[in-house]
PDB file of C-alpha atoms in Angstrom:
ATOM      1  CA  MET A   6    -184.357  66.606 141.094  1.00 48.00           C
ATOM      2  CA  SER A   7    -180.883  66.757 139.685  1.00 49.00           C
ATOM      3  CA  PHE A   8    -177.636  67.319 141.458  1.00 50.00           C
ATOM      4  CA  ILE A   9    -174.727  69.083 139.906  1.00 54.00           C
ATOM      5  CA  VAL A  10    -171.434  67.889 141.185  1.00 51.00           C
ATOM      6  CA  HIS A  11    -168.711  70.487 141.256  1.00 51.00           C
ATOM      7  CA  PRO A  12    -165.238  69.111 141.361  1.00 53.00           C
ATOM      8  CA  LYS A  13    -163.138  70.422 144.193  1.00 55.00           C
ATOM      9  CA  LEU A  14    -160.322  72.638 143.218  1.00 50.00           C
ATOM     10  CA  ALA A  15    -157.301  70.557 143.999  1.00 47.00           C
ATOM     11  CA  PRO A  16    -153.716  71.691 143.896  1.00 44.00           C
ATOM     12  CA  PRO A  17    -151.872  70.391 140.881  1.00 47.00           C
ATOM     13  CA  GLU A  18    -150.271  67.042 141.472  1.00 48.00           C
ATOM     14  CA  PRO A  19    -146.521  67.212 141.724  1.00 47.00           C
ATOM     15  CA  GLU A  20    -144.610  65.681 138.903  1.00 54.00           C
ATOM     16  CA  PRO A  21    -143.542  62.243 140.171  1.00 62.00           C
ATOM     17  CA  GLY A  22    -140.082  62.515 138.631  1.00 66.00           C
ATOM     18  CA  ALA A  23    -139.302  65.819 140.343  1.00 71.00           C
ATOM     19  CA  SER A  24    -140.675  64.648 143.697  1.00 83.00           C
ATOM     20  CA  LEU A  25    -138.701  61.446 143.470  1.00 84.00           C
ATOM     21  CA  GLN A  26    -135.539  63.440 142.734  1.00 88.00           C
ATOM     22  CA  VAL A  27    -136.094  65.541 145.865  1.00 89.00           C
ATOM     23  CA  LEU A  28    -136.698  62.413 147.926  1.00 90.00           C
ATOM     24  CA  ARG A  29    -133.567  60.789 146.592  1.00 93.00           C
ATOM     25  CA  ALA A  30    -131.531  63.918 147.306  1.00 93.00           C
ATOM     26  CA  VAL A  31    -132.757  63.845 150.911  1.00 93.00           C
ATOM     27  CA  ALA A  32    -132.069  60.096 151.033  1.00 95.00           C
ATOM     28  CA  THR A  33    -128.508  60.699 149.846  1.00 95.00           C
ATOM     29  CA  PHE A  34    -128.056  63.389 152.488  1.00 93.00           C
ATOM     30  CA  GLU A  35    -129.343  61.061 155.221  1.00 94.00           C
ATOM     31  CA  MET A  36    -127.125  58.213 153.990  1.00 96.00           C
ATOM     32  CA  THR A  37    -124.118  60.544 154.083  1.00 95.00           C
ATOM     33  CA  LYS A  38    -124.907  61.557 157.674  1.00 93.00           C
ATOM     34  CA  GLY A  39    -125.202  57.893 158.623  1.00 95.00           C
ATOM     35  CA  LEU A  40    -121.880  57.034 157.000  1.00 96.00           C
ATOM     36  CA  ILE A  41    -120.066  59.914 158.726  1.00 94.00           C
ATOM     37  CA  VAL A  42    -121.383  58.889 162.140  1.00 93.00           C
ATOM     38  CA  LEU A  43    -120.599  55.221 161.457  1.00 95.00           C
ATOM     39  CA  LEU A  44    -117.016  56.156 160.577  1.00 93.00           C
ATOM     40  CA  ALA A  45    -116.834  58.191 163.778  1.00 89.00           C
ATOM     41  CA  ALA A  46    -118.069  55.143 165.717  1.00 90.00           C
ATOM     42  CA  CYS A  47    -115.302  53.065 164.170  1.00 90.00           C
ATOM     43  CA  GLY A  48    -112.814  55.737 165.199  1.00 83.00           C
ATOM     44  CA  VAL A  49    -114.138  55.649 168.751  1.00 81.00           C
ATOM     45  CA  LEU A  50    -113.799  51.867 168.824  1.00 84.00           C
ATOM     46  CA  LEU A  51    -110.166  52.200 167.766  1.00 80.00           C
ATOM     47  CA  LEU A  52    -109.615  53.912 171.117  1.00 74.00           C
ATOM     48  CA  VAL A  53    -110.695  50.799 173.046  1.00 75.00           C
ATOM     49  CA  HIS A  54    -107.735  49.082 174.718  1.00 74.00           C
ATOM     50  CA  ARG A  55    -105.469  52.061 174.076  1.00 70.00           C
ATOM     51  CA  GLU A  56    -103.125  53.084 176.843  1.00 67.00           C
ATOM     52  CA  ASP A  57    -103.854  56.794 176.832  1.00 78.00           C
ATOM     53  CA  PRO A  58    -106.769  58.311 174.872  1.00 78.00           C
ATOM     54  CA  TRP A  59    -105.439  61.771 175.827  1.00 80.00           C
ATOM     55  CA  ASP A  60    -102.341  61.156 173.672  1.00 82.00           C
ATOM     56  CA  ILE A  61    -104.537  60.189 170.737  1.00 80.00           C
ATOM     57  CA  ALA A  62    -106.750  63.270 171.218  1.00 82.00           C
ATOM     58  CA  ASP A  63    -103.672  65.483 171.455  1.00 85.00           C
ATOM     59  CA  GLY A  64    -102.260  63.921 168.285  1.00 85.00           C
ATOM     60  CA  LEU A  65    -105.556  64.521 166.483  1.00 82.00           C
ATOM     61  CA  LEU A  66    -105.543  68.177 167.497  1.00 87.00           C
ATOM     62  CA  ARG A  67    -101.961  68.530 166.259  1.00 88.00           C
ATOM     63  CA  LEU A  68    -102.857  66.819 162.986  1.00 86.00           C
ATOM     64  CA  LEU A  69    -105.689  69.309 162.500  1.00 83.00           C
ATOM     65  CA  HIS A  70    -103.421  72.220 163.522  1.00 85.00           C
ATOM     66  CA  ILE A  71    -105.665  73.125 166.473  1.00 85.00           C
ATOM     67  CA  SER A  72    -103.909  74.690 169.426  1.00 85.00           C
ATOM     68  CA  PRO A  73    -104.543  72.838 172.704  1.00 83.00           C
ATOM     69  CA  ASP A  74    -104.834  76.272 174.326  1.00 85.00           C
ATOM     70  CA  HIS A  75    -108.250  76.886 172.750  1.00 84.00           C
ATOM     71  CA  HIS A  76    -111.231  76.353 175.038  1.00 84.00           C
ATOM     72  CA  PHE A  77    -112.891  73.624 172.940  1.00 83.00           C
ATOM     73  CA  ALA A  78    -109.595  71.839 172.411  1.00 86.00           C
ATOM     74  CA  GLN A  79    -109.112  71.787 176.179  1.00 89.00           C
ATOM     75  CA  VAL A  80    -112.643  70.445 176.672  1.00 88.00           C
ATOM     76  CA  PHE A  81    -111.892  67.729 174.114  1.00 85.00           C
ATOM     77  CA  LEU A  82    -108.644  66.812 175.872  1.00 87.00           C
ATOM     78  CA  ASP A  83    -110.376  66.738 179.272  1.00 88.00           C
ATOM     79  CA  TRP A  84    -113.075  64.477 177.821  1.00 84.00           C
ATOM     80  CA  ALA A  85    -110.422  62.151 176.384  1.00 82.00           C
ATOM     81  CA  ASP A  86    -108.651  62.065 179.741  1.00 82.00           C
ATOM     82  CA  ASN A  87    -111.843  60.866 181.458  1.00 85.00           C
ATOM     83  CA  LEU A  88    -112.695  58.153 178.944  1.00 81.00           C
ATOM     84  CA  THR A  89    -113.258  54.641 180.117  1.00 82.00           C
ATOM     85  CA  GLU A  90    -113.738  51.558 178.010  1.00 83.00           C
ATOM     86  CA  ALA A  91    -117.414  51.424 179.017  1.00 87.00           C
ATOM     87  CA  LYS A  92    -117.927  55.039 177.875  1.00 85.00           C
ATOM     88  CA  LEU A  93    -116.269  54.290 174.541  1.00 84.00           C
ATOM     89  CA  TRP A  94    -118.537  51.293 173.940  1.00 89.00           C
ATOM     90  CA  ALA A  95    -121.592  53.364 174.897  1.00 91.00           C
ATOM     91  CA  VAL A  96    -120.649  56.189 172.514  1.00 88.00           C
ATOM     92  CA  ALA A  97    -120.014  53.675 169.726  1.00 90.00           C
ATOM     93  CA  ALA A  98    -123.340  51.915 170.371  1.00 94.00           C
ATOM     94  CA  VAL A  99    -125.293  55.184 170.219  1.00 94.00           C
ATOM     95  CA  ALA A 100    -123.453  56.151 167.015  1.00 94.00           C
ATOM     96  CA  VAL A 101    -124.230  52.790 165.391  1.00 95.00           C
ATOM     97  CA  ALA A 102    -127.914  53.066 166.391  1.00 96.00           C
ATOM     98  CA  TYR A 103    -128.061  56.610 164.957  1.00 95.00           C
ATOM     99  CA  SER A 104    -126.428  55.391 161.738  1.00 96.00           C
ATOM    100  CA  ALA A 105    -128.893  52.523 161.461  1.00 96.00           C
ATOM    101  CA  LEU A 106    -131.790  54.970 161.771  1.00 96.00           C
ATOM    102  CA  ARG A 107    -130.287  57.197 159.058  1.00 96.00           C
ATOM    103  CA  PHE A 108    -129.755  54.165 156.768  1.00 97.00           C
ATOM    104  CA  VAL A 109    -133.329  52.944 157.273  1.00 96.00           C
ATOM    105  CA  GLU A 110    -134.649  56.438 156.608  1.00 95.00           C
ATOM    106  CA  ALA A 111    -132.489  56.772 153.487  1.00 96.00           C
ATOM    107  CA  TYR A 112    -133.742  53.411 152.188  1.00 96.00           C
ATOM    108  CA  GLY A 113    -137.352  54.408 152.778  1.00 93.00           C
ATOM    109  CA  LEU A 114    -136.936  57.794 151.115  1.00 92.00           C
ATOM    110  CA  TRP A 115    -135.097  56.310 148.144  1.00 92.00           C
ATOM    111  CA  TYR A 116    -137.938  53.868 147.553  1.00 90.00           C
ATOM    112  CA  ALA A 117    -140.629  56.466 148.367  1.00 87.00           C
ATOM    113  CA  ARG A 118    -142.068  54.923 151.520  1.00 89.00           C
ATOM    114  CA  THR A 119    -144.524  56.981 153.567  1.00 87.00           C
ATOM    115  CA  TRP A 120    -143.091  55.879 156.922  1.00 92.00           C
ATOM    116  CA  ALA A 121    -139.715  57.340 155.892  1.00 93.00           C
ATOM    117  CA  GLU A 122    -141.344  60.675 155.209  1.00 92.00           C
ATOM    118  CA  TRP A 123    -142.614  60.706 158.803  1.00 94.00           C
ATOM    119  CA  ILE A 124    -139.178  59.770 160.126  1.00 95.00           C
ATOM    120  CA  ALA A 125    -137.601  62.607 158.127  1.00 94.00           C
ATOM    121  CA  LEU A 126    -140.197  65.109 159.336  1.00 94.00           C
ATOM    122  CA  ILE A 127    -139.991  64.122 163.010  1.00 95.00           C
ATOM    123  CA  SER A 128    -136.227  63.751 163.231  1.00 93.00           C
ATOM    124  CA  GLY A 129    -135.649  66.964 161.298  1.00 93.00           C
ATOM    125  CA  THR A 130    -138.037  68.840 163.575  1.00 95.00           C
ATOM    126  CA  LEU A 131    -136.287  67.472 166.674  1.00 94.00           C
ATOM    127  CA  TYR A 132    -132.958  68.889 165.464  1.00 91.00           C
ATOM    128  CA  LEU A 133    -134.242  72.429 164.829  1.00 94.00           C
ATOM    129  CA  PRO A 134    -133.985  73.763 168.417  1.00 93.00           C
ATOM    130  CA  PHE A 135    -130.390  72.511 168.711  1.00 90.00           C
ATOM    131  CA  GLU A 136    -129.439  73.996 165.343  1.00 91.00           C
ATOM    132  CA  ILE A 137    -130.993  77.344 166.249  1.00 92.00           C
ATOM    133  CA  TYR A 138    -129.144  77.294 169.577  1.00 90.00           C
ATOM    134  CA  ASN A 139    -125.848  76.557 167.772  1.00 85.00           C
ATOM    135  CA  LEU A 140    -126.482  79.340 165.290  1.00 88.00           C
ATOM    136  CA  VAL A 141    -127.261  81.858 168.030  1.00 90.00           C
ATOM    137  CA  HIS A 142    -124.066  80.996 169.910  1.00 86.00           C
ATOM    138  CA  ARG A 143    -121.726  80.295 166.989  1.00 83.00           C
ATOM    139  CA  GLN A 144    -122.622  82.066 163.764  1.00 87.00           C
ATOM    140  CA  SER A 145    -120.889  80.472 160.843  1.00 87.00           C
ATOM    141  CA  VAL A 146    -121.593  79.527 157.261  1.00 92.00           C
ATOM    142  CA  PHE A 147    -121.638  75.882 158.350  1.00 88.00           C
ATOM    143  CA  HIS A 148    -124.304  76.417 161.043  1.00 87.00           C
ATOM    144  CA  VAL A 149    -126.434  78.560 158.722  1.00 92.00           C
ATOM    145  CA  SER A 150    -126.172  75.907 155.993  1.00 92.00           C
ATOM    146  CA  VAL A 151    -127.109  73.058 158.321  1.00 90.00           C
ATOM    147  CA  LEU A 152    -130.124  74.983 159.608  1.00 93.00           C
ATOM    148  CA  LEU A 153    -131.306  75.962 156.110  1.00 94.00           C
ATOM    149  CA  ILE A 154    -130.970  72.418 154.770  1.00 93.00           C
ATOM    150  CA  ASN A 155    -132.851  70.991 157.735  1.00 93.00           C
ATOM    151  CA  VAL A 156    -135.617  73.615 157.496  1.00 95.00           C
ATOM    152  CA  ALA A 157    -135.972  72.848 153.776  1.00 94.00           C
ATOM    153  CA  VAL A 158    -136.267  69.110 154.458  1.00 93.00           C
ATOM    154  CA  VAL A 159    -138.812  69.638 157.256  1.00 94.00           C
ATOM    155  CA  LEU A 160    -140.896  72.037 155.149  1.00 94.00           C
ATOM    156  CA  TYR A 161    -140.845  69.715 152.145  1.00 92.00           C
ATOM    157  CA  MET A 162    -141.827  66.671 154.169  1.00 92.00           C
ATOM    158  CA  GLY A 163    -144.568  68.650 155.944  1.00 92.00           C
ATOM    159  CA  TYR A 164    -145.856  69.932 152.612  1.00 89.00           C
ATOM    160  CA  ALA A 165    -145.841  66.450 151.108  1.00 84.00           C
ATOM    161  CA  LEU A 166    -147.747  64.994 154.046  1.00 84.00           C
ATOM    162  CA  LYS A 167    -150.272  67.835 154.259  1.00 85.00           C
ATOM    163  CA  THR A 168    -151.073  68.124 150.561  1.00 81.00           C
ATOM    164  CA  GLY A 169    -151.193  64.430 149.839  1.00 70.00           C
ATOM    165  CA  ALA A 170    -148.144  64.687 147.626  1.00 64.00           C
ATOM    166  CA  SER A 171    -146.742  62.017 149.880  1.00 59.00           C
ATOM    167  CA  LEU A 172    -144.138  59.454 149.091  1.00 48.00           C
ATOM    168  CA  HIS A 173    -146.761  56.775 148.612  1.00 56.00           C
ATOM    169  CA  SER A 174    -148.486  58.639 145.795  1.00 55.00           C
ATOM    170  CA  VAL A 175    -145.144  59.404 144.161  1.00 49.00           C
ATOM    171  CA  ARG A 176    -144.182  55.725 144.393  1.00 51.00           C
ATOM    172  CA  GLN A 177    -147.473  54.686 142.716  1.00 55.00           C
ATOM    173  CA  HIS A 178    -146.641  56.838 139.683  1.00 51.00           C
ATOM    174  CA  THR A 179    -143.227  55.291 139.128  1.00 50.00           C
TER     175      THR A 179
END
């Protein structure tokens, strides 16, 4: 009795160089987000021990040529008026933790680590409802771009995990 083994039809393996380029592009994007939030945390910490955060917020609005009469400018000024030192430290701590997560994710994606792929998929998926909400309430090129980039990252990471074209297999080829 003889058995004939038929090979399964498998999808073509992605070219490691192209996959690694996509991963590194996502890693660069995540690193950039982490740096922006870290800089914002430093800016928040500069407000600690200041006499009047409202004056600083008002000066920032003037620097950006934003009228304090606008609704969001007024919300920003009201927020600044209610700031305490404890709130500033809490905001800075959350921002630093967020940045650390982005930096760890960027490192893992750059070096094609599977755990980073999961972080990118989960965190990207968590942002989608908020991005859709923002787009529904404030249509702009910026909000559309953010949503499209995030959807692309989530779809790519999901595809890579589902098809086995994961970071680990890409890393083994390089």
